[in-house]
Coordinates of C-alpha atoms in Angstrom, one line a residue:
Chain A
X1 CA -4.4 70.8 46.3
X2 CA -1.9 72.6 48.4
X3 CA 1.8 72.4 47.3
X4 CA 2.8 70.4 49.7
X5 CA 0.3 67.8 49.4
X6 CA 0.9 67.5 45.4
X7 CA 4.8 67.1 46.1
X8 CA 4.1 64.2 48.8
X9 CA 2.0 62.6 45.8
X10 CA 4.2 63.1 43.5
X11 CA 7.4 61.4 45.6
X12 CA 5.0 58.4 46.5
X13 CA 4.0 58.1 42.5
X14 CA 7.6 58.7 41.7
X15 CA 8.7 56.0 44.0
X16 CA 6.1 53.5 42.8
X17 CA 7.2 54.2 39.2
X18 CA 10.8 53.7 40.2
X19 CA 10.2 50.6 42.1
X20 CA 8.4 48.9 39.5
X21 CA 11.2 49.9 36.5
X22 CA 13.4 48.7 38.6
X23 CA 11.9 45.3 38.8
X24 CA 11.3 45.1 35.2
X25 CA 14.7 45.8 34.5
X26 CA 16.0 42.9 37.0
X27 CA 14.0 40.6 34.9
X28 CA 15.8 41.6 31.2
X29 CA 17.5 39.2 29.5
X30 CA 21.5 40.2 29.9
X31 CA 22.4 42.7 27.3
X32 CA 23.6 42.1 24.0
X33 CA 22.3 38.5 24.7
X34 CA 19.6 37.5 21.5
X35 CA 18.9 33.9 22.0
X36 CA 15.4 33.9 23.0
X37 CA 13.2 30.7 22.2
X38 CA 11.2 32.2 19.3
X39 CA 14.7 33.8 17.8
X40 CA 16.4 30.1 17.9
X41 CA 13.3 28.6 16.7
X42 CA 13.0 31.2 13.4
X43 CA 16.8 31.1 12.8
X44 CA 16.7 26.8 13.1
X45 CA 13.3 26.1 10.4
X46 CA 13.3 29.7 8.4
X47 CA 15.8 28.1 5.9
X48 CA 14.3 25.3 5.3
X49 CA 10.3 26.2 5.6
X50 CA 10.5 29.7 3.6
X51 CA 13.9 29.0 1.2
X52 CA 15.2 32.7 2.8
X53 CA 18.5 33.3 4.3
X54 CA 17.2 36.6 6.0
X55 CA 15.7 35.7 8.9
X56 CA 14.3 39.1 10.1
X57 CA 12.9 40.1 6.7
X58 CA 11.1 36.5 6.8
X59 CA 9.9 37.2 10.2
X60 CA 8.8 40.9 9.0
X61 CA 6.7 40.0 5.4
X62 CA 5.7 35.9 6.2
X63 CA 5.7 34.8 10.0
X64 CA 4.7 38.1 11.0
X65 CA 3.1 40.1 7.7
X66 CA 0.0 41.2 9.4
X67 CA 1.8 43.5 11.7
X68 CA 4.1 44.7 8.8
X69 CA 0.3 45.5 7.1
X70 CA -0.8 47.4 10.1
X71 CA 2.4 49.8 10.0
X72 CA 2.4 49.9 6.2
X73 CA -1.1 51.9 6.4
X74 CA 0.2 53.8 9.7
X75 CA 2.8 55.5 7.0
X76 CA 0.0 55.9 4.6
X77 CA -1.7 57.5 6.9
X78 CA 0.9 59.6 8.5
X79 CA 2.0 60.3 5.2
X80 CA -2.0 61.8 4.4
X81 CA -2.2 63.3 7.4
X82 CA 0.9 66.0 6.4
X83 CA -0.2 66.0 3.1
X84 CA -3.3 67.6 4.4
X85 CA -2.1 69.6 7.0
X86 CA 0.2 71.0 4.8
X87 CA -1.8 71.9 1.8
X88 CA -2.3 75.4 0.4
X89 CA -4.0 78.0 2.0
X90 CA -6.2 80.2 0.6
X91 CA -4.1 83.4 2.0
X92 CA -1.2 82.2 0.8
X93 CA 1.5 83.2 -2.0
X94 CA 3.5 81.7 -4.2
X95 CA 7.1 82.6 -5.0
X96 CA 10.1 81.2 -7.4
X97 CA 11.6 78.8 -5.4
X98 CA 14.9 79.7 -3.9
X99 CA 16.8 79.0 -1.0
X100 CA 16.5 80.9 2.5
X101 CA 19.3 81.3 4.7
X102 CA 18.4 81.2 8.5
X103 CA 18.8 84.5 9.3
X104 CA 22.0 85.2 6.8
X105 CA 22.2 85.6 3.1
X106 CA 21.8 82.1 1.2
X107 CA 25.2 80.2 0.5
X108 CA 25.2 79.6 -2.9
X109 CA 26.2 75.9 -4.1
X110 CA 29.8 74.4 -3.7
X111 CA 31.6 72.9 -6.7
X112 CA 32.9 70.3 -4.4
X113 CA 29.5 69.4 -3.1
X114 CA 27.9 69.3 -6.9
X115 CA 30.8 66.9 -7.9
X116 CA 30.5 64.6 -5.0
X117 CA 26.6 64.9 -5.3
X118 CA 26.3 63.8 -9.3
X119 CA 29.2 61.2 -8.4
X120 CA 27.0 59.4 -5.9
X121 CA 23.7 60.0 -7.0
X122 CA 23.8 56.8 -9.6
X123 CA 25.6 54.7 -7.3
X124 CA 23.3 55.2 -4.3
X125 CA 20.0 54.9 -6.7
X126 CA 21.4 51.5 -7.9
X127 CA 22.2 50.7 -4.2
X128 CA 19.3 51.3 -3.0
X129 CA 17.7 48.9 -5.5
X130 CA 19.7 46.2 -4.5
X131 CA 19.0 46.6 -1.0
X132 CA 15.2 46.4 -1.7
X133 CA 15.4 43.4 -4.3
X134 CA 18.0 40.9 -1.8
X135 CA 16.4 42.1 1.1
X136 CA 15.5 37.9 1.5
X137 CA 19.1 37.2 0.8
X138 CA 20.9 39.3 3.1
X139 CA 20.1 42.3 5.7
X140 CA 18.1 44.8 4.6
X141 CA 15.0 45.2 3.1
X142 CA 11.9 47.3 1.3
X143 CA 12.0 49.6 4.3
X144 CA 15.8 50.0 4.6
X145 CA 16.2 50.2 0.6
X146 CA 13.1 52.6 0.4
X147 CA 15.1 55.0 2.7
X148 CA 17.8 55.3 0.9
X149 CA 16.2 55.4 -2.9
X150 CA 14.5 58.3 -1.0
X151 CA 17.4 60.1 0.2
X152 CA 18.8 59.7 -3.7
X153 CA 15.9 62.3 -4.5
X154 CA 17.2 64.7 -1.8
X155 CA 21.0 64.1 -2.9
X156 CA 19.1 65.4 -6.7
X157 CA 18.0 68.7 -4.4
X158 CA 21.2 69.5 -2.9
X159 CA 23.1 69.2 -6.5
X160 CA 20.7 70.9 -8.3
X161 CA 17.8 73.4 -6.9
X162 CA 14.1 72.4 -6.6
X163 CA 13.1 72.4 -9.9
X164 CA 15.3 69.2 -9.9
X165 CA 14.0 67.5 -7.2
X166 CA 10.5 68.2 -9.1
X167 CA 11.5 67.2 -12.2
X168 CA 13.4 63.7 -11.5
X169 CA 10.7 62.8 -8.8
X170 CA 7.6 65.0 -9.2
X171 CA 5.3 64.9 -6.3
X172 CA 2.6 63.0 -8.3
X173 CA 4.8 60.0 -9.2
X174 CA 5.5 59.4 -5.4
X175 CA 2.0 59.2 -4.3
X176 CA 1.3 57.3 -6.7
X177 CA 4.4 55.0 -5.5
X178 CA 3.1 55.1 -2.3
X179 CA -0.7 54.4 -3.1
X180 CA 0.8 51.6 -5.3
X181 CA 3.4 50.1 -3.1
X182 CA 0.1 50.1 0.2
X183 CA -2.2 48.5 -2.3
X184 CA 0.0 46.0 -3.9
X185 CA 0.8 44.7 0.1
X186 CA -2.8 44.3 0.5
X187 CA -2.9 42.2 -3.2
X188 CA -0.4 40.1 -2.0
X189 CA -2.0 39.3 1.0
X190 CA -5.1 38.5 -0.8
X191 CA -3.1 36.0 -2.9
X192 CA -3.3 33.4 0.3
X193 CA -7.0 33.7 0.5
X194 CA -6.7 32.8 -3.7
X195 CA -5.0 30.4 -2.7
X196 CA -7.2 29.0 -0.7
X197 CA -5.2 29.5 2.7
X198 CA -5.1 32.6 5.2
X199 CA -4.8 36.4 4.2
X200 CA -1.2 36.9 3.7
X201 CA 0.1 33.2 4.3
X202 CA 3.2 32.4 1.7
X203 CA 1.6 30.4 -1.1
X204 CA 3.8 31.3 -4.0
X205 CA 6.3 29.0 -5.0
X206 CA 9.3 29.2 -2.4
X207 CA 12.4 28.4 -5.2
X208 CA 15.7 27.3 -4.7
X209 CA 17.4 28.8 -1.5
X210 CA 20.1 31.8 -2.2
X211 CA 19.1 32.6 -5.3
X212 CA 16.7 36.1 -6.1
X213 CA 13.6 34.2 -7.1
X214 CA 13.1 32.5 -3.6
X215 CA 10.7 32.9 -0.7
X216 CA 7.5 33.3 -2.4
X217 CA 5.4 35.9 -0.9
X218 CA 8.8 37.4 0.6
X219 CA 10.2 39.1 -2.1
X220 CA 6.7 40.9 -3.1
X221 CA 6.8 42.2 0.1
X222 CA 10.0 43.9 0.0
X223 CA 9.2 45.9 -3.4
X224 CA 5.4 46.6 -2.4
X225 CA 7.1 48.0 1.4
X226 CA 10.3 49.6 -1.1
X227 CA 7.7 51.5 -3.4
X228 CA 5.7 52.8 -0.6
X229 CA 8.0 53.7 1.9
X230 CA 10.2 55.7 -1.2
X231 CA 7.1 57.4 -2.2
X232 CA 5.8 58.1 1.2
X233 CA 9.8 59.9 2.1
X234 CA 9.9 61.9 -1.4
X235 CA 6.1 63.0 -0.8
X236 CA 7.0 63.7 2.8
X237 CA 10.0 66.5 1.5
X238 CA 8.0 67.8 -1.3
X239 CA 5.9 69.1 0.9
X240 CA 8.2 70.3 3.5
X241 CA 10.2 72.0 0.5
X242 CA 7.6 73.3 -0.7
X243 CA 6.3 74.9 2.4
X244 CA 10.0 75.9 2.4
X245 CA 10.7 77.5 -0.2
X246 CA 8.0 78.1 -2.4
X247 CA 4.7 79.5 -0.3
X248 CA 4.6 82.5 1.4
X249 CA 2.2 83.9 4.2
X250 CA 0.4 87.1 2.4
X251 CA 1.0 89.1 5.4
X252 CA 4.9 88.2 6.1
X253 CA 5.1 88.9 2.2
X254 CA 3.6 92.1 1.6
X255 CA 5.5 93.0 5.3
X256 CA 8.8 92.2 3.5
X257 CA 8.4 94.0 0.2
Chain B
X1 CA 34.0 42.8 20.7
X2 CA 33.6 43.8 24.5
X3 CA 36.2 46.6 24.3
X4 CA 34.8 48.0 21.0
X5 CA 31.0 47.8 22.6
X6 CA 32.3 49.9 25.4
X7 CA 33.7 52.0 23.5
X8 CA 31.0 52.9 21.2
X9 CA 28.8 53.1 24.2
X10 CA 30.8 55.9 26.0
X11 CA 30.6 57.7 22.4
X12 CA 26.9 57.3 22.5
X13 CA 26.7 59.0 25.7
X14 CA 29.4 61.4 24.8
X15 CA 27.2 62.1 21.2
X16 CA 23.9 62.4 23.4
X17 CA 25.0 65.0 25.6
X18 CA 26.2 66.6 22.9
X19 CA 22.9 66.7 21.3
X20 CA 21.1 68.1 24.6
X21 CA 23.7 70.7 25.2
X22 CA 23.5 72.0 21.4
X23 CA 21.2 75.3 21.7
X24 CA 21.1 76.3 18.7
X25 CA 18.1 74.1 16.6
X26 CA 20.1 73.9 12.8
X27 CA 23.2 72.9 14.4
X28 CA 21.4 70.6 17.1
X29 CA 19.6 68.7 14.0
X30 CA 23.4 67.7 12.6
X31 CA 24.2 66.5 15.9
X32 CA 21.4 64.5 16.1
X33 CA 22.6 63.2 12.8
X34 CA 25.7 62.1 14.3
X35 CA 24.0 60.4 17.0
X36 CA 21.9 58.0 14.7
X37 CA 25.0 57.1 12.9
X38 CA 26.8 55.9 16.4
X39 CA 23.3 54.2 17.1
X40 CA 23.6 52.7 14.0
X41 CA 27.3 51.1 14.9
X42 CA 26.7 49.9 18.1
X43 CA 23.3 48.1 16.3
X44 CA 26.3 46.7 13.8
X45 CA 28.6 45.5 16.7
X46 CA 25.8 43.9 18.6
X47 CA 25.3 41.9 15.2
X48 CA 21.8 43.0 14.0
X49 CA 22.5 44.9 10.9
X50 CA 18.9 44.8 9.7
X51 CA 18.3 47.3 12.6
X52 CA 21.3 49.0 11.5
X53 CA 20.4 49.7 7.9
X54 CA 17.1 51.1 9.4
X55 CA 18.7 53.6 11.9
X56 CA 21.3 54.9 10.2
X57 CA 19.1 55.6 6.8
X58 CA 16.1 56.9 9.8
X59 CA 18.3 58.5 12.7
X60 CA 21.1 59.8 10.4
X61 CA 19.0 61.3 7.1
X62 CA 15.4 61.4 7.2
X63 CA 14.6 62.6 10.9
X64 CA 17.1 65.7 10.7
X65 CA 16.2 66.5 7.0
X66 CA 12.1 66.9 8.5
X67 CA 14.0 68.8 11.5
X68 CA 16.0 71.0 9.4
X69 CA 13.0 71.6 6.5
X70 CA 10.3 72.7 9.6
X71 CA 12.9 74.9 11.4
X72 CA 13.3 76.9 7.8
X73 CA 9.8 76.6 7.0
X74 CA 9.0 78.2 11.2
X75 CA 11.8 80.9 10.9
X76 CA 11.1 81.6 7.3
X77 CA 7.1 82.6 8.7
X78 CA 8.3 85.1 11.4

C-alpha cells in the first residue's frame, strides 16, 4: 500500500470513528445526572429487601455478586500471574536488602517521616478495618478497606526497612489471605445452593437495618473481598520489593564488584 | 456545587497535563499520584463516595507504588 492510499484510509476510518463517538456521546445522559431506572429502583427496595443502607456495596456482593466473583478471580489470577513472572531465576543473586537510589546515593530515613509513619500506622490499620466491616452501613467496602489495610504494610516499609515489611506481613501470610479471602467468596456463594436457592443468592438471615449484623450474605462478602484484595496488594509489593531490592542479575553483579 | 465542580474540573485538566508534560518517570509517578487524588474529589462532589474511596486508595497509592517499584527494579538491572 502506497502512502498515499494508507492516509486516505486512514482519514475515512478516522472520520467513521469520529462520527460514530460523536453520536454516542449525543445520546449520554447529562453529566453528573445518576437517576437512571435501575439506580431509582435499587435505592427505593434495597432498604427494605436486603436490611443495608449501602446501596452500591448491596448492588456489588447481592444483586450483582456473580460479576463481583468473576473479578475476584481476575485478581487472583493477575495476582499469579506476577507471582510467576516474577519468581527467581536460576542466574540470579541474592543480596542484603537495602535501598537503591536512582542514579544517586540512597537517602537515608527522615526522623520526621519515621514519627509520622509509626503515628499513623495503628490508626490507618484500625481504619482500614472499619471500612471493610461497615462497608453495608456506609461507603466503602472489602475492596476499598483492603486497599488501605494494604497500604498499612507499605507505611511499615517506609518506617522501618524490608525486614519489616517481611516480618509484620510475611509474604506467606498474604497468599494465604488471598487464597482464603477467593475461596471463602466462592463458600459463600455455595451457601445459596445449601440453601436450597441460586449460587450466591442472600439466604442468611438479613437482621435489623443499621446495625453490623445485617444484610446476610452482604457482610461475608465484604471480609472474604477485604482478605483477598489485602493479600493480593501486600503479595503484589513483596514481590516487586523484592525484585527491588533483594535479587541481583549475576552479570550486572559481578560487573559492579 | 456547580462552581466547585468546575473548579475541580479545570484542576483535573491542569493535574493531567501536568502528568503528560512530566519527563522524568519517578517524578511523573508522584504526579500521577496527585491526579488520582483530584479524581478522587471530583468523584466526592459528584456524590458517589464509594467510587471515591476506590480511586483515591487505587489512583493515589497502589498504581504509583507498582510504578515507582518497576522503574527501580528496570534502572536498578542496567
Amino acid at each position: 500500500m502506497s502512502e498515499r492510499t494508507r492516509r486516505i484510509v486512514f482519514v475515512v476510518a478516522a472520520l467513521g470513528v469520529a462520527a460514530i463517538l460523536l453520536w454516542a456521546l449525543a445520546g449520554l445522559p447529562s453529566f453528573g445526572s445518576h437517576e437512571s431506572a435501575y439506580a431509582r429502583l435499587l435505592n427505593s427496595t434495597t432498604a427494605k429487601r436486603r436490611h443495608v443502607t449501602d446501596v452500591v456495596t448491596a448492588t456489588v456482593f447481592d444483586y450483582r455478586g456473580v460479576d463481583t466473583f468473576g473479578e475476584e478471580l481476575l485478581l487472583f489470577a493477575a495476582v499469579v500471574g506476577a507471582t510467576l513472572l516474577l519468581r527467581e531465576q536460576r542466574e540470579e543473586l541474592h543480596e542484603p536488602p537495602s535501598d537503591q537510589g536512582l542514579g544517586r546515593v540512597a537517602v537515608s530515613m527522615s526522623s520526621a517521616v519515621r514519627l509520622v509513619g509509626v503515628a499513623i500506622i495503628g490508626p490507618a490499620f484500625v481504619f482500614g478495618l472499619s471500612i471493610v466491616a461497615h462497608g453495608h452501613l456506609s461507603p466503602g467496602g472489602g475492596f476499598q478497606g483492603g486497599v488501605v489495610l494494604a497500604s498499612v504494610a507499605l507505611i511499615a516499609y517506609l518506617v522501618g526497612e524490608y525486614r519489616t515489611l517481611e516480618r509484620s506481613a510475611p509474604f506467606a501470610v498474604a497468599e494465604l489471605s488471598e487464597g482464603t479471602g477467593a475461596a471463602g467468596y466462592a463458600v459463600m456463594g455455595t451457601l445459596g445452593l445449601i440453601g436450597g436457592a441460586a449460587f450466591l443468592q442472600n439466604v442468611l438471615p438479613l437482621g435489623q437495618l443499621g446495625t453490623l449484623a445485617s444484610g446476610g450474605t452482604i457482610l461475608f462478602g465484604d471480609v472474604t473481598v477485604g482478605l483477598a484484595v489485602t493479600g493480593a496488594l501486600v503479595a503484589l509489593f513483596h514481590e516487586f520489593l523484592h525484585q527491588t531490592l533483594v535479587v541481583r542479575r549475576a552479570r550486572a553483579k559481578r560487573g559492579s564488584r | 456545587m456547580n462552581v466547585l465542580i468546575a473548579i475541580v474540573l479545570v484542576v483535573l485538566a491542569a493535574a493531567g497535563t501536568a502528568v503528560v508534560f512530566t519527563r522524568e518517570q519517578p517524578s511523573q509517578a508522584i504526579v500521577l499520584s496527585f491526579y488520582g487524588l483530584v479524581v478522587g474529589l471530583l468523584l466526592v462532589l459528584l456524590q458517589a463516595p464509594a467510587v471515591a474511596l476506590s480511586e483515591i486508595v487505587v489512583g493515589s497509592v497502589a498504581i504509583p507504588m507498582i510504578v515507582l517499584l518497576v522503574l527501580a527494579r528496570a534502572h536498578g538491572a542496567r
